[in-house]
């Protein structure tokens, strides 16, 4: 306890490995800077006005980070950060639709993650592939739906998601 604040400090080994790798890969790398920084890699410091256990503090940090990721996905990937209407009912309706879009978008993102697509592509790149994937109906044959042609590598990605 210091000045009525509680301080919690954690070391995440996975995070430390990534931070160390990123640091060593940077153009600013030097042995002297590395020696000064290496003990800080993977360190998470959490300040709170609550007297809680270390495990509770770590769980709160993880939940906060998940919320940050959702907000980032909401604003930057789905581009839902502005309301384009002004009366109360329209604002509520717009935010409700944005919330549904966020839920659906997150489910899609999780499917992409489960299929392992984020190892090689971004969310936008994958969505661009899926925009090409369409079923069309020919007016003469209303009972039959045809898939539009997509590149073979994109078809593999689509099938990976649809059938995983």
mmCIF file of C-alpha atoms in Angstrom:
data_model
loop_
_atom_site.group_PDB
_atom_site.id
_atom_site.type_symbol
_atom_site.label_atom_id
_atom_site.label_comp_id
_atom_site.label_asym_id
_atom_site.label_seq_id
_atom_site.Cartn_x
_atom_site.Cartn_y
_atom_site.Cartn_z
ATOM 1 C CA UNK A 1 0.000 0.000 0.000
ATOM 2 C CA UNK A 2 1.312 3.407 -0.969
ATOM 3 C CA UNK A 3 -0.758 6.623 -0.741
ATOM 4 C CA UNK A 4 -3.987 4.602 -0.268
ATOM 5 C CA UNK A 5 -3.346 2.607 -3.451
ATOM 6 C CA UNK A 6 -2.660 -1.081 -3.825
ATOM 7 C CA UNK A 7 -0.022 -2.172 -6.324
ATOM 8 C CA UNK A 8 -0.024 -5.545 -8.031
ATOM 9 C CA UNK A 9 2.728 -6.729 -10.320
ATOM 10 C CA UNK A 10 2.713 -9.802 -12.566
ATOM 11 C CA UNK A 11 5.079 -11.360 -15.054
ATOM 12 C CA UNK A 12 3.535 -13.020 -18.101
ATOM 13 C CA UNK A 13 6.086 -15.393 -19.642
ATOM 14 C CA UNK A 14 4.377 -15.504 -23.068
ATOM 15 C CA UNK A 15 4.152 -11.745 -23.162
ATOM 16 C CA UNK A 16 7.800 -11.485 -22.057
ATOM 17 C CA UNK A 17 8.875 -13.745 -24.919
ATOM 18 C CA UNK A 18 6.931 -11.676 -27.469
ATOM 19 C CA UNK A 19 8.183 -8.341 -26.101
ATOM 20 C CA UNK A 20 11.768 -9.602 -26.044
ATOM 21 C CA UNK A 21 11.454 -10.905 -29.610
ATOM 22 C CA UNK A 22 9.954 -7.597 -30.799
ATOM 23 C CA UNK A 23 12.665 -5.622 -28.998
ATOM 24 C CA UNK A 24 15.475 -7.702 -30.477
ATOM 25 C CA UNK A 25 13.941 -7.406 -33.957
ATOM 26 C CA UNK A 26 13.694 -3.622 -33.826
ATOM 27 C CA UNK A 27 16.119 -1.310 -35.592
ATOM 28 C CA UNK A 28 16.895 0.398 -32.276
ATOM 29 C CA UNK A 29 18.298 -2.786 -30.731
ATOM 30 C CA UNK A 30 21.543 -2.506 -28.825
ATOM 31 C CA UNK A 31 23.097 -4.721 -26.173
ATOM 32 C CA UNK A 32 23.159 -1.839 -23.678
ATOM 33 C CA UNK A 33 19.444 -1.060 -24.116
ATOM 34 C CA UNK A 34 18.605 -4.764 -23.946
ATOM 35 C CA UNK A 35 20.458 -5.163 -20.636
ATOM 36 C CA UNK A 36 18.496 -2.210 -19.206
ATOM 37 C CA UNK A 37 15.123 -3.467 -20.468
ATOM 38 C CA UNK A 38 15.225 -7.270 -20.221
ATOM 39 C CA UNK A 39 13.897 -7.456 -16.653
ATOM 40 C CA UNK A 40 10.800 -5.428 -17.688
ATOM 41 C CA UNK A 41 9.626 -7.709 -20.503
ATOM 42 C CA UNK A 42 6.260 -9.292 -19.707
ATOM 43 C CA UNK A 43 5.708 -7.194 -16.603
ATOM 44 C CA UNK A 44 2.195 -5.982 -15.892
ATOM 45 C CA UNK A 45 1.698 -3.429 -13.105
ATOM 46 C CA UNK A 46 -1.829 -2.842 -11.850
ATOM 47 C CA UNK A 47 -2.805 -0.025 -9.464
ATOM 48 C CA UNK A 48 -6.088 -0.209 -7.582
ATOM 49 C CA UNK A 49 -7.950 1.418 -4.737
ATOM 50 C CA UNK A 50 -9.302 -2.039 -3.815
ATOM 51 C CA UNK A 51 -7.671 -4.538 -1.470
ATOM 52 C CA UNK A 52 -8.065 -7.714 -3.523
ATOM 53 C CA UNK A 53 -6.102 -10.899 -4.072
ATOM 54 C CA UNK A 54 -3.439 -11.060 -6.759
ATOM 55 C CA UNK A 55 -5.561 -13.546 -8.729
ATOM 56 C CA UNK A 56 -8.553 -11.161 -8.660
ATOM 57 C CA UNK A 57 -6.343 -8.302 -9.867
ATOM 58 C CA UNK A 58 -5.019 -10.429 -12.733
ATOM 59 C CA UNK A 59 -8.556 -11.508 -13.712
ATOM 60 C CA UNK A 60 -9.733 -7.890 -13.682
ATOM 61 C CA UNK A 61 -6.799 -6.904 -15.886
ATOM 62 C CA UNK A 62 -7.618 -9.691 -18.354
ATOM 63 C CA UNK A 63 -11.307 -8.693 -18.442
ATOM 64 C CA UNK A 64 -10.370 -5.061 -19.003
ATOM 65 C CA UNK A 65 -8.101 -6.082 -21.870
ATOM 66 C CA UNK A 66 -10.914 -8.137 -23.437
ATOM 67 C CA UNK A 67 -13.199 -5.096 -23.233
ATOM 68 C CA UNK A 68 -10.495 -2.984 -24.919
ATOM 69 C CA UNK A 69 -10.225 -5.556 -27.720
ATOM 70 C CA UNK A 70 -14.010 -5.555 -28.209
ATOM 71 C CA UNK A 71 -14.062 -1.746 -28.331
ATOM 72 C CA UNK A 72 -11.194 -1.728 -30.828
ATOM 73 C CA UNK A 73 -13.005 -4.316 -32.969
ATOM 74 C CA UNK A 74 -16.216 -2.228 -32.691
ATOM 75 C CA UNK A 75 -14.607 1.069 -33.706
ATOM 76 C CA UNK A 76 -11.804 0.129 -36.084
ATOM 77 C CA UNK A 77 -12.754 -3.134 -37.748
ATOM 78 C CA UNK A 78 -16.536 -2.875 -37.908
ATOM 79 C CA UNK A 79 -16.371 0.958 -38.106
ATOM 80 C CA UNK A 80 -19.418 1.444 -35.855
ATOM 81 C CA UNK A 81 -18.151 4.368 -33.794
ATOM 82 C CA UNK A 82 -20.617 7.058 -34.858
ATOM 83 C CA UNK A 83 -24.361 7.497 -34.635
ATOM 84 C CA UNK A 84 -25.862 9.096 -37.726
ATOM 85 C CA UNK A 85 -29.301 9.997 -36.286
ATOM 86 C CA UNK A 86 -30.394 12.392 -33.575
ATOM 87 C CA UNK A 87 -33.786 11.644 -32.007
ATOM 88 C CA UNK A 88 -33.797 9.335 -28.953
ATOM 89 C CA UNK A 89 -35.596 6.373 -30.484
ATOM 90 C CA UNK A 90 -33.375 6.413 -33.562
ATOM 91 C CA UNK A 91 -30.241 6.555 -31.408
ATOM 92 C CA UNK A 92 -31.446 3.538 -29.378
ATOM 93 C CA UNK A 93 -32.295 1.641 -32.568
ATOM 94 C CA UNK A 94 -28.945 2.518 -34.134
ATOM 95 C CA UNK A 95 -27.018 1.404 -31.040
ATOM 96 C CA UNK A 96 -29.080 -1.804 -30.833
ATOM 97 C CA UNK A 97 -28.219 -2.600 -34.448
ATOM 98 C CA UNK A 98 -24.564 -1.785 -33.739
ATOM 99 C CA UNK A 99 -24.636 -4.155 -30.749
ATOM 100 C CA UNK A 100 -26.101 -6.951 -32.885
ATOM 101 C CA UNK A 101 -23.485 -6.246 -35.542
ATOM 102 C CA UNK A 102 -20.771 -6.448 -32.895
ATOM 103 C CA UNK A 103 -22.072 -9.793 -31.603
ATOM 104 C CA UNK A 104 -22.312 -11.239 -35.113
ATOM 105 C CA UNK A 105 -18.932 -9.764 -36.042
ATOM 106 C CA UNK A 106 -17.316 -11.286 -32.965
ATOM 107 C CA UNK A 107 -18.835 -14.696 -33.750
ATOM 108 C CA UNK A 108 -17.434 -14.456 -37.269
ATOM 109 C CA UNK A 109 -14.048 -13.392 -35.864
ATOM 110 C CA UNK A 110 -14.074 -16.402 -33.521
ATOM 111 C CA UNK A 111 -14.828 -18.730 -36.459
ATOM 112 C CA UNK A 112 -11.855 -17.253 -38.332
ATOM 113 C CA UNK A 113 -9.699 -17.721 -35.244
ATOM 114 C CA UNK A 114 -10.871 -21.330 -34.768
ATOM 115 C CA UNK A 115 -9.947 -22.044 -38.396
ATOM 116 C CA UNK A 116 -6.454 -20.602 -37.766
ATOM 117 C CA UNK A 117 -6.761 -17.895 -40.415
ATOM 118 C CA UNK A 118 -5.255 -15.083 -38.324
ATOM 119 C CA UNK A 119 -1.851 -16.745 -38.555
ATOM 120 C CA UNK A 120 -1.536 -15.472 -42.131
ATOM 121 C CA UNK A 121 -4.311 -12.903 -42.740
ATOM 122 C CA UNK A 122 -6.030 -9.946 -41.094
ATOM 123 C CA UNK A 123 -9.759 -9.716 -40.431
ATOM 124 C CA UNK A 124 -10.184 -7.317 -43.360
ATOM 125 C CA UNK A 125 -8.331 -9.610 -45.765
ATOM 126 C CA UNK A 126 -10.510 -12.563 -44.775
ATOM 127 C CA UNK A 127 -13.709 -10.514 -45.090
ATOM 128 C CA UNK A 128 -12.590 -9.389 -48.559
ATOM 129 C CA UNK A 129 -12.364 -13.066 -49.550
ATOM 130 C CA UNK A 130 -15.833 -13.754 -48.164
ATOM 131 C CA UNK A 131 -17.296 -10.801 -50.087
ATOM 132 C CA UNK A 132 -16.490 -12.727 -53.267
ATOM 133 C CA UNK A 133 -18.396 -15.781 -52.015
ATOM 134 C CA UNK A 134 -21.983 -15.475 -53.247
ATOM 135 C CA UNK A 135 -24.839 -17.665 -54.291
ATOM 136 C CA UNK A 136 -26.790 -16.468 -57.307
ATOM 137 C CA UNK A 137 -30.070 -17.548 -58.774
ATOM 138 C CA UNK A 138 -30.630 -17.685 -62.496
ATOM 139 C CA UNK A 139 -34.081 -16.321 -63.452
ATOM 140 C CA UNK A 140 -34.845 -19.290 -65.733
ATOM 141 C CA UNK A 141 -34.137 -21.777 -62.915
ATOM 142 C CA UNK A 142 -35.549 -20.323 -59.675
ATOM 143 C CA UNK A 143 -35.058 -23.593 -57.750
ATOM 144 C CA UNK A 144 -31.306 -23.749 -58.306
ATOM 145 C CA UNK A 145 -28.652 -21.614 -56.626
ATOM 146 C CA UNK A 146 -25.154 -21.381 -58.063
ATOM 147 C CA UNK A 147 -21.949 -20.410 -56.291
ATOM 148 C CA UNK A 148 -19.939 -17.679 -57.946
ATOM 149 C CA UNK A 149 -16.408 -18.603 -58.922
ATOM 150 C CA UNK A 150 -13.635 -17.787 -56.512
ATOM 151 C CA UNK A 151 -9.918 -18.441 -56.704
ATOM 152 C CA UNK A 152 -8.888 -21.925 -55.555
ATOM 153 C CA UNK A 153 -6.849 -20.621 -52.596
ATOM 154 C CA UNK A 154 -9.822 -18.482 -51.482
ATOM 155 C CA UNK A 155 -12.176 -21.441 -51.853
ATOM 156 C CA UNK A 156 -9.927 -23.406 -49.492
ATOM 157 C CA UNK A 157 -10.119 -20.601 -46.926
ATOM 158 C CA UNK A 158 -13.908 -20.387 -47.256
ATOM 159 C CA UNK A 159 -14.303 -24.149 -46.837
ATOM 160 C CA UNK A 160 -11.980 -24.111 -43.834
ATOM 161 C CA UNK A 161 -14.318 -21.658 -42.087
ATOM 162 C CA UNK A 162 -17.628 -23.119 -43.249
ATOM 163 C CA UNK A 163 -16.777 -26.696 -42.380
ATOM 164 C CA UNK A 164 -14.696 -26.297 -39.221
#
